[in-house]
mmCIF file of C-alpha atoms in Angstrom:
data_model
loop_
_atom_site.group_PDB
_atom_site.id
_atom_site.type_symbol
_atom_site.label_atom_id
_atom_site.label_comp_id
_atom_site.label_asym_id
_atom_site.label_seq_id
_atom_site.Cartn_x
_atom_site.Cartn_y
_atom_site.Cartn_z
ATOM 1 C CA UNK A 1258 106.614 -17.958 42.957
ATOM 2 C CA UNK A 1259 107.457 -17.225 46.633
ATOM 3 C CA UNK A 1260 106.660 -20.068 48.659
ATOM 4 C CA UNK A 1261 104.617 -20.493 52.468
ATOM 5 C CA UNK A 1262 108.111 -20.309 53.999
ATOM 6 C CA UNK A 1263 109.361 -17.764 52.157
ATOM 7 C CA UNK A 1264 106.197 -15.419 52.198
ATOM 8 C CA UNK A 1265 106.783 -15.811 56.779
ATOM 9 C CA UNK A 1266 110.124 -14.961 56.352
ATOM 10 C CA UNK A 1267 109.276 -11.507 54.546
ATOM 11 C CA UNK A 1268 106.671 -10.698 57.222
ATOM 12 C CA UNK A 1269 108.932 -11.797 60.124
ATOM 13 C CA UNK A 1270 111.185 -9.184 58.472
ATOM 14 C CA UNK A 1271 109.033 -6.344 57.670
ATOM 15 C CA UNK A 1272 107.713 -7.052 61.124
ATOM 16 C CA UNK A 1273 111.543 -6.977 62.540
ATOM 17 C CA UNK A 1274 112.200 -3.787 60.731
ATOM 18 C CA UNK A 1275 108.986 -1.779 61.601
ATOM 19 C CA UNK A 1276 109.696 -2.428 65.624
ATOM 20 C CA UNK A 1277 112.794 -0.991 65.262
ATOM 21 C CA UNK A 1278 111.535 2.253 62.976
ATOM 22 C CA UNK A 1279 109.171 2.554 66.436
ATOM 23 C CA UNK A 1280 112.328 2.132 69.211
ATOM 24 C CA UNK A 1281 114.060 4.922 66.883
ATOM 25 C CA UNK A 1282 111.168 6.977 67.220
ATOM 26 C CA UNK A 1283 110.391 6.466 70.259
ATOM 27 C CA UNK A 1284 114.556 6.942 71.556
ATOM 28 C CA UNK A 1285 114.644 10.218 69.528
ATOM 29 C CA UNK A 1286 111.402 11.825 71.083
ATOM 30 C CA UNK A 1287 111.904 10.772 74.449
ATOM 31 C CA UNK A 1288 116.141 12.612 73.945
ATOM 32 C CA UNK A 1289 114.232 15.591 73.053
ATOM 33 C CA UNK A 1290 111.386 15.550 75.368
ATOM 34 C CA UNK A 1291 114.913 16.135 78.085
ATOM 35 C CA UNK A 1292 116.028 18.356 76.372
ATOM 36 C CA UNK A 1293 113.031 20.262 76.430
ATOM 37 C CA UNK A 1294 112.569 19.681 80.117
ATOM 38 C CA UNK A 1295 116.145 20.811 81.147
ATOM 39 C CA UNK A 1296 115.565 24.368 79.583
ATOM 40 C CA UNK A 1297 112.186 24.695 80.999
ATOM 41 C CA UNK A 1298 114.391 24.002 84.172
ATOM 42 C CA UNK A 1299 116.743 26.470 83.504
ATOM 43 C CA UNK A 1300 114.499 29.335 83.060
ATOM 44 C CA UNK A 1301 112.535 28.427 85.764
ATOM 45 C CA UNK A 1302 115.657 28.730 87.907
ATOM 46 C CA UNK A 1303 116.678 31.893 86.372
ATOM 47 C CA UNK A 1304 113.503 33.527 86.695
ATOM 48 C CA UNK A 1305 113.751 32.863 90.780
ATOM 49 C CA UNK A 1306 116.853 34.175 90.779
ATOM 50 C CA UNK A 1307 115.285 37.321 89.197
ATOM 51 C CA UNK A 1308 112.374 36.948 91.190
ATOM 52 C CA UNK A 1309 114.465 37.129 94.635
ATOM 53 C CA UNK A 1310 116.310 39.552 93.818
ATOM 54 C CA UNK A 1311 113.660 42.411 92.015
ATOM 55 C CA UNK A 1312 112.825 41.636 96.198
ATOM 56 C CA UNK A 1313 114.482 44.037 97.216
ATOM 57 C CA UNK A 1314 111.740 46.806 96.060
ATOM 58 C CA UNK A 1315 110.717 49.688 94.626
ATOM 59 C CA UNK A 1316 110.289 51.109 90.497
ATOM 60 C CA UNK A 1317 113.067 53.211 90.615
ATOM 61 C CA UNK A 1318 116.611 52.992 90.119
ATOM 62 C CA UNK A 1319 117.913 49.673 91.761
ATOM 63 C CA UNK A 1320 120.058 46.559 91.777
ATOM 64 C CA UNK A 1321 118.104 44.263 90.553
ATOM 65 C CA UNK A 1322 118.094 40.674 88.083
ATOM 66 C CA UNK A 1323 121.444 38.724 89.600
ATOM 67 C CA UNK A 1324 123.560 37.425 86.232
ATOM 68 C CA UNK A 1325 127.578 37.556 85.003
ATOM 69 C CA UNK A 1326 128.974 40.624 84.094
ATOM 70 C CA UNK A 1327 132.354 40.855 82.311
ATOM 71 C CA UNK A 1328 135.510 41.412 84.345
ATOM 72 C CA UNK A 1329 136.168 45.791 84.164
ATOM 73 C CA UNK A 1330 138.498 46.254 81.230
ATOM 74 C CA UNK A 1331 141.350 48.905 81.639
ATOM 75 C CA UNK A 1332 140.842 51.821 80.454
ATOM 76 C CA UNK A 1333 143.239 55.100 79.427
ATOM 77 C CA UNK A 1334 141.523 57.822 81.037
ATOM 78 C CA UNK A 1335 142.809 60.708 79.312
ATOM 79 C CA UNK A 1336 141.312 59.532 75.907
ATOM 80 C CA UNK A 1337 137.694 58.400 77.177
ATOM 81 C CA UNK A 1338 135.102 60.877 75.432
ATOM 82 C CA UNK A 1339 132.016 60.073 77.964
ATOM 83 C CA UNK A 1340 128.272 59.891 76.572
ATOM 84 C CA UNK A 1341 124.958 61.294 78.173
ATOM 85 C CA UNK A 1342 122.251 60.328 76.110
ATOM 86 C CA UNK A 1343 118.847 61.872 76.980
ATOM 87 C CA UNK A 1344 116.652 59.710 78.741
ATOM 88 C CA UNK A 1345 113.061 60.830 80.205
ATOM 89 C CA UNK A 1346 111.481 58.549 81.910
ATOM 90 C CA UNK A 1347 110.805 59.107 85.346
ATOM 91 C CA UNK A 1348 110.463 62.010 87.514
ATOM 92 C CA UNK A 1349 113.145 64.219 85.571
ATOM 93 C CA UNK A 1350 114.836 67.401 87.484
ATOM 94 C CA UNK A 1351 116.900 69.068 84.013
ATOM 95 C CA UNK A 1352 120.491 71.035 85.496
ATOM 96 C CA UNK A 1353 122.158 70.230 81.808
ATOM 97 C CA UNK A 1354 124.589 67.263 80.651
ATOM 98 C CA UNK A 1355 127.932 66.939 81.523
ATOM 99 C CA UNK A 1356 130.785 67.723 79.126
ATOM 100 C CA UNK A 1357 132.199 64.442 76.934
ATOM 101 C CA UNK A 1358 136.155 65.472 78.501
ATOM 102 C CA UNK A 1359 135.949 63.876 81.783
ATOM 103 C CA UNK A 1360 137.454 66.009 84.799
ATOM 104 C CA UNK A 1361 139.732 63.361 86.153
ATOM 105 C CA UNK A 1362 140.705 66.031 88.863
ATOM 106 C CA UNK A 1363 137.277 65.229 90.726
ATOM 107 C CA UNK A 1364 139.077 62.826 93.696
ATOM 108 C CA UNK A 1365 136.592 63.922 96.519
ATOM 109 C CA UNK A 1366 133.008 63.434 97.340
ATOM 110 C CA UNK A 1367 131.943 65.507 100.319
ATOM 111 C CA UNK A 1368 127.918 64.862 101.656
ATOM 112 C CA UNK A 1369 126.691 67.153 103.842
ATOM 113 C CA UNK A 1370 123.527 65.886 105.767
ATOM 114 C CA UNK A 1371 121.545 66.375 108.500
ATOM 115 C CA UNK A 1372 123.302 63.654 109.848
ATOM 116 C CA UNK A 1373 127.213 64.945 109.739
ATOM 117 C CA UNK A 1374 129.697 65.023 106.641
ATOM 118 C CA UNK A 1375 129.973 61.457 104.504
ATOM 119 C CA UNK A 1376 133.572 61.422 102.707
ATOM 120 C CA UNK A 1377 133.959 59.424 99.467
ATOM 121 C CA UNK A 1378 136.949 59.319 97.643
ATOM 122 C CA UNK A 1379 136.151 58.679 94.418
ATOM 123 C CA UNK A 1380 138.181 56.215 91.729
ATOM 124 C CA UNK A 1381 138.068 59.025 88.583
ATOM 125 C CA UNK A 1382 140.570 56.462 86.357
ATOM 126 C CA UNK A 1383 138.625 53.641 86.712
ATOM 127 C CA UNK A 1384 134.814 55.376 86.062
ATOM 128 C CA UNK A 1385 136.017 58.359 84.522
ATOM 129 C CA UNK A 1386 132.781 59.326 83.015
ATOM 130 C CA UNK A 1387 130.283 58.534 86.571
ATOM 131 C CA UNK A 1388 132.927 60.756 88.836
ATOM 132 C CA UNK A 1389 131.952 63.303 85.819
ATOM 133 C CA UNK A 1390 128.587 63.176 85.976
ATOM 134 C CA UNK A 1391 129.220 63.868 89.946
ATOM 135 C CA UNK A 1392 131.191 66.679 89.637
ATOM 136 C CA UNK A 1393 128.838 67.916 86.421
ATOM 137 C CA UNK A 1394 125.614 67.793 88.914
ATOM 138 C CA UNK A 1395 127.238 68.864 92.001
ATOM 139 C CA UNK A 1396 128.797 72.128 90.110
ATOM 140 C CA UNK A 1397 124.151 72.364 89.931
ATOM 141 C CA UNK A 1398 123.555 72.438 92.938
ATOM 142 C CA UNK A 1399 121.514 69.115 91.866
ATOM 143 C CA UNK A 1400 121.936 66.719 94.643
ATOM 144 C CA UNK A 1401 120.991 69.752 97.317
ATOM 145 C CA UNK A 1402 117.565 69.236 99.580
ATOM 146 C CA UNK A 1403 116.909 65.155 98.761
ATOM 147 C CA UNK A 1404 116.828 62.723 100.718
ATOM 148 C CA UNK A 1405 118.210 58.895 101.220
ATOM 149 C CA UNK A 1406 115.174 57.142 100.523
ATOM 150 C CA UNK A 1407 116.094 54.067 100.718
ATOM 151 C CA UNK A 1408 117.664 51.477 103.144
ATOM 152 C CA UNK A 1409 118.034 47.615 102.427
ATOM 153 C CA UNK A 1410 119.044 45.732 105.981
ATOM 154 C CA UNK A 1411 117.994 42.267 105.965
ATOM 155 C CA UNK A 1412 117.623 40.563 109.545
ATOM 156 C CA UNK A 1413 120.329 38.119 109.681
ATOM 157 C CA UNK A 1414 123.012 39.782 107.249
ATOM 158 C CA UNK A 1415 122.455 40.249 103.362
ATOM 159 C CA UNK A 1416 123.234 43.159 101.279
ATOM 160 C CA UNK A 1417 123.294 46.226 103.450
ATOM 161 C CA UNK A 1418 122.493 49.423 101.260
ATOM 162 C CA UNK A 1419 121.771 53.119 101.767
ATOM 163 C CA UNK A 1420 120.608 54.651 99.033
ATOM 164 C CA UNK A 1421 120.631 58.535 97.902
ATOM 165 C CA UNK A 1422 120.425 60.521 94.861
ATOM 166 C CA UNK A 1423 117.211 60.780 93.729
ATOM 167 C CA UNK A 1424 117.142 64.893 93.496
ATOM 168 C CA UNK A 1425 112.907 64.873 94.450
ATOM 169 C CA UNK A 1426 112.818 62.046 97.147
ATOM 170 C CA UNK A 1427 111.416 63.444 100.300
ATOM 171 C CA UNK A 1428 112.169 60.228 102.426
ATOM 172 C CA UNK A 1429 108.859 60.831 104.399
ATOM 173 C CA UNK A 1430 107.074 57.555 104.178
ATOM 174 C CA UNK A 1431 104.853 59.537 101.713
ATOM 175 C CA UNK A 1432 105.905 59.733 98.514
ATOM 176 C CA UNK A 1433 105.096 57.374 96.187
ATOM 177 C CA UNK A 1434 107.377 58.830 93.467
ATOM 178 C CA UNK A 1435 110.968 58.788 95.504
ATOM 179 C CA UNK A 1436 113.070 57.320 93.775
ATOM 180 C CA UNK A 1437 111.982 57.362 90.325
ATOM 181 C CA UNK A 1438 113.744 60.919 90.217
ATOM 182 C CA UNK A 1439 116.719 61.681 87.806
ATOM 183 C CA UNK A 1440 118.236 64.343 85.656
ATOM 184 C CA UNK A 1441 117.139 63.286 82.279
ATOM 185 C CA UNK A 1442 120.595 62.170 80.863
ATOM 186 C CA UNK A 1443 121.565 58.186 80.856
ATOM 187 C CA UNK A 1444 125.083 56.595 80.942
ATOM 188 C CA UNK A 1445 127.495 53.670 79.981
ATOM 189 C CA UNK A 1446 128.643 51.100 83.083
ATOM 190 C CA UNK A 1447 132.187 51.015 84.162
ATOM 191 C CA UNK A 1448 134.818 49.356 85.744
ATOM 192 C CA UNK A 1449 131.913 46.297 86.678
ATOM 193 C CA UNK A 1450 134.148 43.694 88.036
ATOM 194 C CA UNK A 1451 136.859 45.893 88.491
ATOM 195 C CA UNK A 1452 135.833 46.952 92.381
ATOM 196 C CA UNK A 1453 134.612 44.356 95.234
ATOM 197 C CA UNK A 1454 131.733 45.013 96.489
ATOM 198 C CA UNK A 1455 132.023 45.654 99.951
ATOM 199 C CA UNK A 1456 131.856 47.297 103.752
ATOM 200 C CA UNK A 1457 131.534 51.147 102.244
ATOM 201 C CA UNK A 1458 131.996 51.094 98.523
ATOM 202 C CA UNK A 1459 130.234 53.344 96.761
ATOM 203 C CA UNK A 1460 128.533 52.142 93.155
ATOM 204 C CA UNK A 1461 125.502 53.149 90.576
ATOM 205 C CA UNK A 1462 121.942 51.799 91.014
ATOM 206 C CA UNK A 1463 120.327 51.633 87.642
ATOM 207 C CA UNK A 1464 117.232 49.956 85.810
ATOM 208 C CA UNK A 1465 119.644 47.379 83.660
ATOM 209 C CA UNK A 1466 122.632 47.645 81.759
ATOM 210 C CA UNK A 1467 123.611 51.958 80.479
ATOM 211 C CA UNK A 1468 120.573 53.353 82.913
ATOM 212 C CA UNK A 1469 122.919 54.756 84.829
ATOM 213 C CA UNK A 1470 121.602 58.371 85.546
ATOM 214 C CA UNK A 1471 121.950 59.964 89.733
ATOM 215 C CA UNK A 1472 120.849 57.309 91.461
ATOM 216 C CA UNK A 1473 123.840 55.721 94.214
ATOM 217 C CA UNK A 1474 124.223 53.364 97.142
ATOM 218 C CA UNK A 1475 126.225 53.106 99.987
ATOM 219 C CA UNK A 1476 127.085 49.824 101.196
ATOM 220 C CA UNK A 1477 127.648 49.844 104.946
ATOM 221 C CA UNK A 1478 127.378 45.474 105.213
ATOM 222 C CA UNK A 1479 130.017 43.011 104.699
ATOM 223 C CA UNK A 1480 127.935 39.771 102.849
ATOM 224 C CA UNK A 1481 127.662 41.207 99.848
ATOM 225 C CA UNK A 1482 127.903 37.644 97.971
ATOM 226 C CA UNK A 1483 124.223 38.430 96.483
ATOM 227 C CA UNK A 1484 125.408 41.428 94.429
ATOM 228 C CA UNK A 1485 126.855 41.172 90.710
ATOM 229 C CA UNK A 1486 129.062 43.282 89.122
ATOM 230 C CA UNK A 1487 126.746 44.359 86.884
ATOM 231 C CA UNK A 1488 126.766 48.107 88.906
ATOM 232 C CA UNK A 1489 128.946 50.726 88.228
ATOM 233 C CA UNK A 1490 131.416 51.115 91.537
ATOM 234 C CA UNK A 1491 133.200 54.641 91.546
ATOM 235 C CA UNK A 1492 134.427 54.655 95.383
ATOM 236 C CA UNK A 1493 134.942 53.952 99.146
ATOM 237 C CA UNK A 1494 133.818 55.719 102.103
ATOM 238 C CA UNK A 1495 136.586 57.612 103.724
ATOM 239 C CA UNK A 1496 134.470 59.053 106.282
ATOM 240 C CA UNK A 1497 130.860 58.894 107.793
ATOM 241 C CA UNK A 1498 130.401 54.919 107.535
ATOM 242 C CA UNK A 1499 129.768 55.626 111.240
ATOM 243 C CA UNK A 1500 126.692 57.638 109.868
ATOM 244 C CA UNK A 1501 125.655 54.864 107.590
ATOM 245 C CA UNK A 1502 125.453 52.429 110.598
ATOM 246 C CA UNK A 1503 123.276 54.707 113.003
ATOM 247 C CA UNK A 1504 120.769 55.153 109.819
ATOM 248 C CA UNK A 1505 120.750 50.618 110.017
ATOM 249 C CA UNK A 1506 120.640 51.121 113.599
ATOM 250 C CA UNK A 1507 117.313 52.819 113.565
ATOM 251 C CA UNK A 1508 115.929 51.139 110.525
ATOM 252 C CA UNK A 1509 112.855 51.761 108.309
ATOM 253 C CA UNK A 1510 109.165 53.040 108.068
ATOM 254 C CA UNK A 1511 106.974 50.278 108.499
ATOM 255 C CA UNK A 1512 105.500 49.531 104.714
ATOM 256 C CA UNK A 1513 108.425 51.838 103.386
ATOM 257 C CA UNK A 1514 112.330 51.432 103.465
ATOM 258 C CA UNK A 1515 112.478 55.245 103.927
ATOM 259 C CA UNK A 1516 115.124 55.171 106.537
ATOM 260 C CA UNK A 1517 113.860 56.574 110.838
ATOM 261 C CA UNK A 1518 116.741 58.178 110.516
ATOM 262 C CA UNK A 1519 116.878 60.996 107.748
ATOM 263 C CA UNK A 1520 119.179 61.811 105.797
ATOM 264 C CA UNK A 1521 118.765 64.698 103.930
ATOM 265 C CA UNK A 1522 121.641 66.006 102.307
ATOM 266 C CA UNK A 1523 122.142 69.669 102.459
ATOM 267 C CA UNK A 1524 125.307 70.306 99.991
ATOM 268 C CA UNK A 1525 127.976 67.692 97.529
ATOM 269 C CA UNK A 1526 131.014 69.375 97.376
ATOM 270 C CA UNK A 1527 133.392 68.071 94.632
ATOM 271 C CA UNK A 1528 137.408 67.966 94.823
ATOM 272 C CA UNK A 1529 140.685 67.541 94.906
ATOM 273 C CA UNK A 1530 141.871 65.138 97.512
ATOM 274 C CA UNK A 1531 144.458 67.422 99.928
#
């Protein structure tokens, strides 16, 4: 039988063990809560970035959520097979589907607009399926009569673009569906990270990965740090950058992103550079 002193020592030992167990449990709970808090913080930060970039406006194809993308991988354009699956979202103007074999001879695109010609040197070897789509759509007079519907020109610098390519856009400040038009098909991203965004660069607008259609944007500003590499760059303006500057200075319509200086596309031609 245990003596009184032995019983006291046993009770003291058990009390000590219970204290240590509770301490361990508190430390584990504190660590777990710290991890959960960090996760929530990351979600809030990401949400803030998405919200900030989405403020560029509209429900059309557009530069949107900032995220990291892998650098462009070298491709052999002669071995590329292009795929253009059906896409029925938005306002569709169907003229058929481009051929699966890309047209690598298409090296220059001329947009004859109401403000003059804008000439774009294309990159068929870096973005073969993108250039192939433009060559096809131009041959079908797809862009004729459409207007560049969206101007982004923030005060004090920042992302500065003119967005075009919606075949049904009127850009008069009244068309609520401006920016929702497409060719009825989509295609995959190309050349991501393969060409730095900068003044004169032309890239595809999209509403997420691999959702390219016919809308594209022309960059006329120098500050492009907030634009992540997730929009296919496929060419550079070689003539007509002054037109973009003129449109920029004109500003946009009140309560709308349509430019005051209207840019209507009369015709688009694709050719080899002379």
